[in-house]
Amino acid sequence: MSLLLSSLLPLHHPSPPLTPPPNPAILHSTTAALPLRRRLNSKPNHRLPLSFRSSPSSLTRLLTTTRSSSSSSSTSISSSMPLHLSASTSQLQDRFSYSSAFWPAKDIIAWNVDVGDGSCFLYASRDATLSVTDTGIQGYDVKIKLEPGGGLPEKVVTKFPHIRDYRAFNLPSADLDVKSLVKCQLAVAAFGADGKCSTATGLQLPGVLDELFSYDGPLGAHYSENAVSLYLWAPTAQAVSACIYADESTEDPLEIVPLKEVDGVWSIEGPKRWEGCYYVYEVLVYHPSTLRVEKCYANDPYARGLSPDCKSTLLVNLDSDGLKPEGWDKLADKKPTVRSFSDISIYELHIRDFSANDDSVHPDFQGGYLAFTLEDSAGVRHLKKLSNAGISHVHLLPTFQFAGVDDTKKNWKFVDNKVLEKYPPDSVEQQAQITSIQDSDGYNWGYNPVLWGVPKGSYASNPNGPHRTVEFRKMVQALNQIGLRVVMDVVYNHLHGSGPFDDNSVLDKIVPGYYLRRNIDGFIENSTCVNNTASEHYMVERLIIDDLLNWVVNYKVDGFRFDLMGHIMKTTMVKAKAALHSLRKESNGVDGSAVYIYGEGWDFGEVANNGRGINASQFNLHGTGIGSFNDRIRDAMLGGSPFGHPLQQGFVTGLMLQPNGHDHGGKDVEAVMLATAKDHIQVGMAANLRDFVLTDSKGKEVKGLEVLAYGGAPVAYAQCPTETINYVSAHDNETLFDIVSLKTPAEISVDDRCRLNHLATTLIALSQGVPFFHAGDELLRSKSIDRDSYNSGDWFNRLDFSYNSNNWGVGLPPKAKNENNWPLIKPRLADPSFRPQKSHILAAVDNFLTVVGIRYSSPLLRLMTANAIQARVRFHNTGPSWVPGVIVMSIEDGHEGVPGLSQLDPNYSYIVVIFNSSPTEVSFASPAFRARTFQLHPLQVMSQDKVVKNSSYEAASGRFTIPAITTSVFVERREN
């Protein structure tokens, strides 16, 4: 599979069926358990209260309000499910399950039909009783004739490009009360000249909701000296009440209070005594998934606290002094300094992985926030080493409220590790026991969003009350104090729940059909996993930006990694960055300009090729300063892509030089593949800059944008170095050590595999751009070759900061995602020669700290501009006569008082880095390096790696000699 294809697919999410069922009621089952305490005794089929059914004056003013069934007809055909004039009544009735027409602006309905000589009508039913009979549409309160128009106006096409070819039907503007109509069941029907209905469908409302109800005022709970006020945006709701509870376990509410609506925003001012109580919104609203008016119970989308069972929202004032650790308000002044975003390096870590198996951590703190606050645990000591070497940011996998892990620890199930340890390293027993409880244990990566703005309760020592808030703050403060800024992994591209009754559904209960992106038939898009969100809608974008601001202002988070960022619109990302960077210490308590954002810029699904607007994909983000993951350098180093053949080799894993028996197409093909991989890596090492000029493997001078991936797309996409996140492994897919062990020949030594692991990390650490490391790469971390450990429990995800084990050979990885590869995995796990010893792990840690230290020993390895990289960085050993398996990079500095390059580094005037992935010693000479004074970098001279110390330089010939599977860094010191 081509390198490009890795950009088209998500990397870590479980994969439900992507094709929605023909009836959305199946997708959103009305038999699911109610997400509220059962004491409310609510039923799933509540109708409108009688007072609403009695024709309010706002509706009686609507045009054409006759309640007859007489109508015109049409010969039109719906694009999504063609129905001819002979369509049966039952077929037409089924069409109400679809929402294939759009209300994109107040005066326009967009529908892909041609009524010809017929006519088209909009119908509204206050209590959702629309039906189709032999004589037409029945059960409506309002009927409005639509006038056929031409094409859609540009403003509609820009916002909804996927319906650009739809026909516009004009709504009469006189006395049209749209704000009342959107609270009803809505449908449009087309009729032929013979008066027969040819097709009908429901409506998608986000366009008209954005036009009429976009809102920038307060939302959520707000606290004053004497009151607690609630604000909820719910323009389609017919009634909203707040159920107030004294505590998280009380059966009966203290009170149920109705909220009042003004222009789609429902609000109430309550007494100060509400603070510390819990509440749930009761929302009466038409839901398109059930075709009924439903009574939904939901948490506040702007919740800042939750009950332990996640069924109600805690009224918690985050500004309360009692929730602030000592020194919290002054933390902004004590944060680790970052000179520029080019100085950032990122260490990706899962909160539970960090300490769940650390015996030096108190059991009450294991796997949680407070483990980071300990000063002398094995994990904290390791983080201090990373910080001292230069790592600047810890990227924490999702820490918001997600599904898949019960917040109450006493409900968890466990396996007996002592029993698992007795099974052979290639046994099926470990995975069988882990998967039997995997949905009831304490482990999940967390890419199942329920509420974005609340810390996950399972990581707190006590999920009740405000403990999770206090402990999250203590974690951030503790990490900052050891020199590490904190990146939060955010998942705004999808939500775990939808429909009116799903326990994990929130937004889709409050404004059904708005927050979740739907296809042209009205079914929820699922390309990201499930329930894709739609940031192209105003209030979705606003919620995302408000949530980011919440985490920065209230929790002093230092950066964000966006999961599947390509499914978010570019405008949303640009606005988010601007909003964050506008924050000031004087007014907001944080320096927003120091917040760095990056994410996965994959371009696939319904948003591919800007299908829903200009999305935040790799090729759209240049010039924004927003980083995106560089899968090109990853795939060139490892071979193929995560979705290709598991034995396909790359630059680091032995392609051509250490063949593993996989058929790559012959020696000539392998030579071309290896040379192409080197080109891709060199572009990546130059920060993947579009305009960086280098000599490719054919000897041609090209720009990064002109170097093509196998699919024909450009390799380079960045305009500045901080727009590139270079990485070779992440939480997705196999760990670096596992993939090296899988792809390299079975007969090579574990010593060589460990050196290849280190070679890969050095390629990332010494590249321009932002380096990114998966936690444990520096420990030779293994997950027993599990390719997707999101729900594989602590057993397969273990990190050992005592350096005694790398977790290799703990059983065959879980069957669901790995069974096809078991025949390749089993003999490797069974072979004791594959297992690293403690000495290997200690050497790997030392080597990693050394290379990170080298990166931070010179600003030349962290250049801040594209111009500086182009002027100073050169690649040698290029063209068709290159030495296979060797990359030679030089970085030149200027001299004070000498015209030309400015001087950046007070210590070194020239750096040469040579990567030798071949299994033999190599020599490389160039006239450019003659008569210089290069020496091996002092950190490598002082390191414990005896092999690298055999690297040498000969001034007379400009020749470097590099040992097998080694990265050597040579520096030219300035004269004192």
Coordinates of C-alpha atoms in Angstrom, one line a residue, residues 734-735 738-739 741-742 782-788 808 811 813 818 824-825 828-829:
E734 CA 2.7 -1.6 17.0
T735 CA 5.4 -0.1 19.2
D738 CA 7.7 -4.5 18.0
I739 CA 7.6 -3.3 14.4
S741 CA 11.1 -7.1 15.6
L742 CA 8.4 -8.0 13.2
S782 CA 6.7 -3.9 23.6
K783 CA 3.0 -4.7 23.6
S784 CA 3.7 -8.3 22.5
I785 CA 3.2 -7.0 18.9
D786 CA -0.4 -5.8 19.6
R787 CA -1.3 -3.5 16.7
D788 CA -4.2 -1.7 18.5
W808 CA 8.0 -8.5 25.3
G811 CA 1.2 -13.8 25.1
P813 CA -1.9 -10.1 21.3
N818 CA -4.2 -9.4 15.5
L824 CA 4.1 -14.2 12.1
I825 CA 3.9 -13.2 15.7
R828 CA 8.9 -14.5 17.4
L829 CA 7.4 -14.4 20.8

